[in-house]
Amino acid sequence: MRRAWAVVLVVLAYINYSCAARVPDEQQLLEEPTARTFSAAGLASGLAQGDNGAPLPVVLWHGMGDSCCSLGSMGSIKQLIEDKLGVFVHSIATGPGEYQDALSSFYSNMNQQVARVCGELAAMHELKGGFNMVGFSQGGQFLRAVVQRCGHTLPPVHSLITLGGQHQGVANTPGCSVDLTGAAAKACTAMQLLLARGAYAPWVRENIVQAQYFKDPLQLGAYLRYNIFLPDINNERDVKNSKYADNLAALQRLVLFRFDHDTTVVPRDSAWFSFWDGAETVVPLREQPLYTEDWLGLQRLDKAGGLIFESAPGEHMQFTLKWFEERVIDTYLA
């Protein structure tokens, strides 16, 4: 029965693009955010550039339901960066062709995906002089996993920028917090039912991507024991991996964008490493052991002025190319 539900999820979820980096019409420009929160000394000049002062290559990882090169989303973003900066841009595909790439954002083993991407990036001569990374929605925590697990084997990663990431997981299935209709609603319902029937059940936890960063604040014991991905990359288990902290702290900066009116990511402040305390209080990063005991090197990065908290207006992943150009490319990649 559980496998049957998974098949339903995979078929329907392909139609659900609610978490993809969809780029609206440029006439629908979003209101500029009212605040930007920086840590320590804030921005340092030249962090996105190589030794010769030129912009660095960029690696992208798309979000749920999206694909590496779709013209309506990641393809447009890739082209914009190439045109603006004149640099090599690699948009990660986790499946052959657009259909399989999108499908693999629902149905895959993330430990295997991250290992494949590590090997892929290590073999790319275009990145040998160092590079920057931009992760969209769930692609944010996946790129962070790449830095932590294999950053020491790669050319220097200067900046990691995540937009609407789920760094502390989600307590509700992504995409199911908004009023959806039609096929998208059916996809979310199937996914929700599957996770409710056993987010940490063996087949589900090893094959459904969203189950691998699902974090029930009322079942943290089960989460730590059975979730195959997020507890590891967040160094939450008793035995800590010091290499994860060293690799993440080696970044020149980690930029965390949170969407101000995000109802897709629950809680929305997971994008800033915040999460519920088991009740209804969201605990900020700097008040958690993850930070105070520096499980991931975030405290080190913060004290060096490299941990940056940014706000983005509107709902999850709803931005224009103009906003992305001004707030991400011009500010952090140029």
CSV table of N, CA and C in Angstrom, one decimal, residues 85-187:
chain,number,residue,atom,x,y,z
A,85,LEU,N,27.0,38.7,-16.3
A,85,LEU,CA,28.4,38.6,-15.7
A,85,LEU,C,29.4,38.0,-16.7
A,86,GLY,N,28.9,37.4,-17.8
A,86,GLY,CA,29.8,36.8,-18.8
A,86,GLY,C,30.6,35.6,-18.2
A,87,VAL,N,29.9,34.8,-17.3
A,87,VAL,CA,30.6,33.7,-16.6
A,87,VAL,C,30.0,32.4,-17.0
A,88,PHE,N,30.7,31.3,-16.7
A,88,PHE,CA,30.2,30.0,-16.9
A,88,PHE,C,29.1,29.7,-15.8
A,89,VAL,N,28.0,29.2,-16.2
A,89,VAL,CA,26.9,28.9,-15.2
A,89,VAL,C,26.5,27.4,-15.5
A,90,HIS,N,26.5,26.7,-14.4
A,90,HIS,CA,26.1,25.3,-14.4
A,90,HIS,C,24.8,25.1,-13.6
A,91,SER,N,23.8,24.7,-14.3
A,91,SER,CA,22.5,24.4,-13.6
A,91,SER,C,22.3,22.9,-13.4
A,92,ILE,N,22.3,22.5,-12.2
A,92,ILE,CA,22.4,21.0,-11.9
A,92,ILE,C,21.1,20.3,-12.4
A,93,ALA,N,21.2,19.2,-13.1
A,93,ALA,CA,20.1,18.4,-13.5
A,93,ALA,C,20.3,17.1,-12.7
A,94,THR,N,19.2,16.6,-12.1
A,94,THR,CA,19.3,15.3,-11.3
A,94,THR,C,18.6,14.2,-12.0
A,95,GLY,N,18.3,14.4,-13.3
A,95,GLY,CA,17.7,13.4,-14.1
A,95,GLY,C,17.9,13.7,-15.6
A,96,PRO,N,17.9,12.7,-16.5
A,96,PRO,CA,18.1,13.0,-17.9
A,96,PRO,C,16.8,13.5,-18.5
A,97,GLY,N,16.9,14.7,-19.0
A,97,GLY,CA,15.7,15.4,-19.7
A,97,GLY,C,14.9,16.1,-18.6
A,98,GLU,N,14.1,17.0,-19.2
A,98,GLU,CA,13.3,17.9,-18.3
A,98,GLU,C,12.3,17.1,-17.4
A,99,TYR,N,11.7,16.1,-18.0
A,99,TYR,CA,10.7,15.3,-17.2
A,99,TYR,C,11.3,14.6,-16.1
A,100,GLN,N,12.4,13.9,-16.3
A,100,GLN,CA,13.0,13.1,-15.3
A,100,GLN,C,13.7,14.0,-14.3
A,101,ASP,N,14.2,15.1,-14.7
A,101,ASP,CA,14.8,16.1,-13.8
A,101,ASP,C,13.8,16.6,-12.8
A,102,ALA,N,12.6,17.0,-13.3
A,102,ALA,CA,11.6,17.5,-12.4
A,102,ALA,C,11.1,16.3,-11.5
A,103,LEU,N,10.9,15.1,-12.1
A,103,LEU,CA,10.4,14.0,-11.3
A,103,LEU,C,11.4,13.6,-10.2
A,104,SER,N,12.7,13.8,-10.4
A,104,SER,CA,13.7,13.4,-9.4
A,104,SER,C,13.7,14.4,-8.2
A,105,SER,N,13.0,15.6,-8.4
A,105,SER,CA,12.9,16.5,-7.3
A,105,SER,C,11.9,16.1,-6.3
A,106,PHE,N,11.1,15.0,-6.6
A,106,PHE,CA,10.1,14.4,-5.7
A,106,PHE,C,10.5,13.0,-5.3
A,107,TYR,N,11.1,12.3,-6.2
A,107,TYR,CA,11.3,10.9,-6.1
A,107,TYR,C,12.8,10.5,-6.3
A,108,SER,N,13.5,10.5,-5.2
A,108,SER,CA,14.9,10.2,-5.2
A,108,SER,C,15.5,10.0,-3.8
A,109,ASN,N,16.7,9.6,-3.8
A,109,ASN,CA,17.5,9.5,-2.5
A,109,ASN,C,18.5,10.6,-2.5
A,110,MET,N,18.3,11.6,-1.6
A,110,MET,CA,19.1,12.8,-1.6
A,110,MET,C,20.6,12.5,-1.2
A,111,ASN,N,20.9,11.5,-0.4
A,111,ASN,CA,22.3,11.2,-0.2
A,111,ASN,C,23.0,10.8,-1.5
A,112,GLN,N,22.3,10.0,-2.3
A,112,GLN,CA,22.9,9.6,-3.6
A,112,GLN,C,23.0,10.8,-4.5
A,113,GLN,N,21.9,11.6,-4.5
A,113,GLN,CA,22.0,12.8,-5.4
A,113,GLN,C,23.2,13.7,-5.0
A,114,VAL,N,23.4,14.0,-3.8
A,114,VAL,CA,24.4,14.9,-3.3
A,114,VAL,C,25.8,14.3,-3.7
A,115,ALA,N,26.0,13.0,-3.5
A,115,ALA,CA,27.2,12.3,-3.9
A,115,ALA,C,27.5,12.4,-5.4
A,116,ARG,N,26.5,12.3,-6.2
A,116,ARG,CA,26.6,12.4,-7.6
A,116,ARG,C,27.0,13.9,-8.0
A,117,VAL,N,26.4,14.8,-7.4
A,117,VAL,CA,26.7,16.2,-7.7
A,117,VAL,C,28.1,16.6,-7.2
A,118,CYS,N,28.6,16.0,-6.1
A,118,CYS,CA,29.9,16.2,-5.7
A,118,CYS,C,30.9,15.8,-6.7
A,119,GLY,N,30.7,14.6,-7.3
A,119,GLY,CA,31.6,14.1,-8.3
A,119,GLY,C,31.5,14.9,-9.6
A,120,GLU,N,30.3,15.3,-9.9
A,120,GLU,CA,30.1,16.1,-11.1
A,120,GLU,C,30.8,17.5,-11.0
A,121,LEU,N,30.7,18.1,-9.9
A,121,LEU,CA,31.4,19.4,-9.8
A,121,LEU,C,32.9,19.3,-9.7
A,122,ALA,N,33.4,18.2,-9.1
A,122,ALA,CA,34.8,18.0,-9.0
A,122,ALA,C,35.5,17.8,-10.3
A,123,ALA,N,34.7,17.3,-11.3
A,123,ALA,CA,35.2,17.0,-12.6
A,123,ALA,C,35.1,18.1,-13.6
A,124,MET,N,34.5,19.3,-13.2
A,124,MET,CA,34.3,20.4,-14.1
A,124,MET,C,35.5,21.3,-14.1
A,125,HIS,N,36.2,21.4,-15.2
A,125,HIS,CA,37.4,22.2,-15.3
A,125,HIS,C,37.0,23.7,-15.2
A,126,GLU,N,35.8,24.0,-15.6
A,126,GLU,CA,35.4,25.4,-15.6
A,126,GLU,C,35.3,26.0,-14.2
A,127,LEU,N,35.3,25.1,-13.2
A,127,LEU,CA,35.1,25.6,-11.8
A,127,LEU,C,36.5,25.6,-11.0
A,128,LYS,N,37.6,25.3,-11.7
A,128,LYS,CA,38.8,25.1,-11.0
A,128,LYS,C,39.3,26.3,-10.3
A,129,GLY,N,38.9,27.5,-10.7
A,129,GLY,CA,39.4,28.7,-10.0
A,129,GLY,C,38.5,29.2,-8.9
A,130,GLY,N,37.5,28.4,-8.5
A,130,GLY,CA,36.6,28.7,-7.5
A,130,GLY,C,35.2,29.1,-8.1
A,131,PHE,N,34.2,29.1,-7.3
A,131,PHE,CA,32.9,29.4,-7.8
A,131,PHE,C,31.9,29.8,-6.7
A,132,ASN,N,30.7,30.3,-7.1
A,132,ASN,CA,29.6,30.6,-6.2
A,132,ASN,C,28.5,29.7,-6.5
A,133,MET,N,27.6,29.6,-5.5
A,133,MET,CA,26.4,28.7,-5.6
A,133,MET,C,25.1,29.4,-5.3
A,134,VAL,N,24.1,29.1,-6.0
A,134,VAL,CA,22.7,29.6,-5.6
A,134,VAL,C,21.7,28.5,-5.6
A,135,GLY,N,21.1,28.3,-4.5
A,135,GLY,CA,20.1,27.2,-4.3
A,135,GLY,C,18.7,27.8,-4.2
A,136,PHE,N,17.8,27.2,-4.9
A,136,PHE,CA,16.4,27.7,-5.0
A,136,PHE,C,15.5,26.7,-4.2
A,137,SER,N,14.8,27.2,-3.2
A,137,SER,CA,13.9,26.4,-2.3
A,137,SER,C,14.7,25.2,-1.8
A,138,GLN,N,14.3,23.9,-2.0
A,138,GLN,CA,15.0,22.8,-1.5
A,138,GLN,C,16.4,22.6,-2.0
A,139,GLY,N,16.7,23.2,-3.2
A,139,GLY,CA,18.0,23.2,-3.7
A,139,GLY,C,19.0,23.9,-2.8
A,140,GLY,N,18.5,24.8,-1.9
A,140,GLY,CA,19.4,25.5,-1.0
A,140,GLY,C,20.1,24.6,0.0
A,141,GLN,N,19.3,23.7,0.7
A,141,GLN,CA,19.9,22.8,1.6
A,141,GLN,C,20.6,21.7,0.9
A,142,PHE,N,20.3,21.4,-0.3
A,142,PHE,CA,21.1,20.4,-1.0
A,142,PHE,C,22.5,20.9,-1.4
A,143,LEU,N,22.5,22.1,-1.8
A,143,LEU,CA,23.9,22.7,-2.1
A,143,LEU,C,24.7,22.9,-0.8
A,144,ARG,N,24.0,23.2,0.3
A,144,ARG,CA,24.7,23.2,1.6
A,144,ARG,C,25.3,21.8,1.9
A,145,ALA,N,24.5,20.8,1.6
A,145,ALA,CA,25.0,19.4,1.9
A,145,ALA,C,26.3,19.2,1.0
A,146,VAL,N,26.3,19.7,-0.2
A,146,VAL,CA,27.4,19.5,-1.1
A,146,VAL,C,28.7,20.2,-0.4
A,147,VAL,N,28.5,21.4,0.0
A,147,VAL,CA,29.6,22.1,0.7
A,147,VAL,C,30.1,21.3,1.9
A,148,GLN,N,29.2,20.9,2.7
A,148,GLN,CA,29.6,20.2,4.0
A,148,GLN,C,30.3,18.9,3.7
A,149,ARG,N,29.7,18.1,2.8
A,149,ARG,CA,30.2,16.8,2.6
A,149,ARG,C,31.4,16.7,1.7
A,150,CYS,N,31.5,17.6,0.7
A,150,CYS,CA,32.7,17.4,-0.2
A,150,CYS,C,33.4,18.7,-0.5
A,151,GLY,N,33.1,19.8,0.2
A,151,GLY,CA,33.7,21.1,0.0
A,151,GLY,C,35.2,21.1,0.0
A,152,HIS,N,35.8,20.2,0.9
A,152,HIS,CA,37.2,20.1,1.0
A,152,HIS,C,37.8,19.4,-0.2
A,153,THR,N,37.0,18.8,-1.1
A,153,THR,CA,37.6,18.1,-2.3
A,153,THR,C,37.3,19.0,-3.5
A,154,LEU,N,36.6,20.1,-3.4
A,154,LEU,CA,36.3,20.9,-4.5
A,154,LEU,C,37.1,22.2,-4.6
A,155,PRO,N,37.2,22.9,-5.7
A,155,PRO,CA,37.8,24.2,-5.7
A,155,PRO,C,37.0,25.1,-4.7
A,156,PRO,N,37.6,26.2,-4.3
A,156,PRO,CA,36.9,27.0,-3.3
A,156,PRO,C,35.5,27.5,-3.7
A,157,VAL,N,34.6,27.2,-2.8
A,157,VAL,CA,33.2,27.8,-2.9
A,157,VAL,C,33.2,29.1,-2.1
A,158,HIS,N,33.1,30.2,-2.8
A,158,HIS,CA,33.2,31.5,-2.1
A,158,HIS,C,31.9,31.9,-1.4
A,159,SER,N,30.8,31.9,-2.2
A,159,SER,CA,29.5,32.2,-1.6
A,159,SER,C,28.5,31.2,-1.9
A,160,LEU,N,27.6,30.9,-0.9
A,160,LEU,CA,26.4,30.1,-1.1
A,160,LEU,C,25.2,30.9,-0.7
A,161,ILE,N,24.3,31.1,-1.7
A,161,ILE,CA,23.1,31.9,-1.5
A,161,ILE,C,21.9,31.0,-1.7
A,162,THR,N,21.1,31.0,-0.7
A,162,THR,CA,19.9,30.2,-0.7
A,162,THR,C,18.6,31.0,-0.6
A,163,LEU,N,17.6,30.7,-1.5
A,163,LEU,CA,16.4,31.4,-1.6
A,163,LEU,C,15.3,30.5,-1.1
A,164,GLY,N,14.7,30.9,0.1
A,164,GLY,CA,13.6,30.1,0.6
A,164,GLY,C,13.9,28.7,0.9
A,165,GLY,N,15.1,28.4,1.4
A,165,GLY,CA,15.5,27.1,1.7
A,165,GLY,C,14.8,26.5,3.0
A,166,GLN,N,14.9,25.2,3.2
A,166,GLN,CA,14.3,24.6,4.3
A,166,GLN,C,15.5,24.0,5.2
A,167,HIS,N,16.3,24.9,5.7
A,167,HIS,CA,17.5,24.4,6.4
A,167,HIS,C,17.2,23.7,7.7
A,168,GLN,N,16.1,24.0,8.3
A,168,GLN,CA,15.7,23.3,9.5
A,168,GLN,C,14.5,22.4,9.2
A,169,GLY,N,14.3,22.1,7.9
A,169,GLY,CA,13.3,21.2,7.5
A,169,GLY,C,11.9,21.9,7.5
A,170,VAL,N,10.9,21.0,7.3
A,170,VAL,CA,9.5,21.5,7.2
A,170,VAL,C,8.6,20.7,8.1
A,171,ALA,N,7.7,21.3,8.8
A,171,ALA,CA,6.7,20.6,9.6
A,171,ALA,C,5.4,20.3,8.9
A,172,ASN,N,5.3,20.7,7.6
A,172,ASN,CA,4.2,20.5,6.8
A,172,ASN,C,4.7,20.2,5.4
A,173,THR,N,4.0,19.5,4.6
A,173,THR,CA,4.5,19.1,3.3
A,173,THR,C,4.6,20.4,2.4
A,174,PRO,N,5.7,20.7,1.8
A,174,PRO,CA,5.8,21.9,0.9
A,174,PRO,C,4.7,21.9,-0.1
A,175,GLY,N,4.2,23.1,-0.2
A,175,GLY,CA,3.2,23.4,-1.2
A,175,GLY,C,1.7,23.2,-0.8
A,176,CYS,N,1.6,22.6,0.4
A,176,CYS,CA,0.2,22.3,0.9
A,176,CYS,C,-0.4,23.3,1.9
A,177,SER,N,0.3,24.4,2.1
A,177,SER,CA,-0.2,25.4,3.0
A,177,SER,C,-1.0,26.4,2.3
A,178,VAL,N,-1.0,26.5,1.0
A,178,VAL,CA,-1.8,27.5,0.2
A,178,VAL,C,-3.0,26.8,-0.3
A,179,ASP,N,-4.0,27.6,-0.7
A,179,ASP,CA,-5.2,27.0,-1.3
A,179,ASP,C,-5.0,26.6,-2.7
A,180,LEU,N,-4.8,25.4,-2.9
A,180,LEU,CA,-4.5,24.9,-4.3
A,180,LEU,C,-5.8,24.2,-4.9
A,181,THR,N,-5.8,24.1,-6.2
A,181,THR,CA,-7.0,23.5,-6.9
A,181,THR,C,-6.4,22.6,-7.9
A,182,GLY,N,-7.3,21.7,-8.4
A,182,GLY,CA,-7.0,20.9,-9.6
A,182,GLY,C,-5.9,19.9,-9.3
A,183,ALA,N,-5.0,19.7,-10.3
A,183,ALA,CA,-4.0,18.7,-10.2
A,183,ALA,C,-3.0,19.0,-9.1
A,184,ALA,N,-2.7,20.3,-8.9
A,184,ALA,CA,-1.7,20.6,-7.8
A,184,ALA,C,-2.3,20.2,-6.5
A,185,ALA,N,-3.6,20.5,-6.3
A,185,ALA,CA,-4.2,20.1,-5.0
A,185,ALA,C,-4.1,18.6,-4.8
A,186,LYS,N,-4.4,17.8,-5.9
A,186,LYS,CA,-4.3,16.4,-5.8
A,186,LYS,C,-2.9,15.9,-5.4
A,187,ALA,N,-1.9,16.5,-6.1
A,187,ALA,CA,-0.5,16.2,-5.8
A,187,ALA,C,-0.2,16.4,-4.3
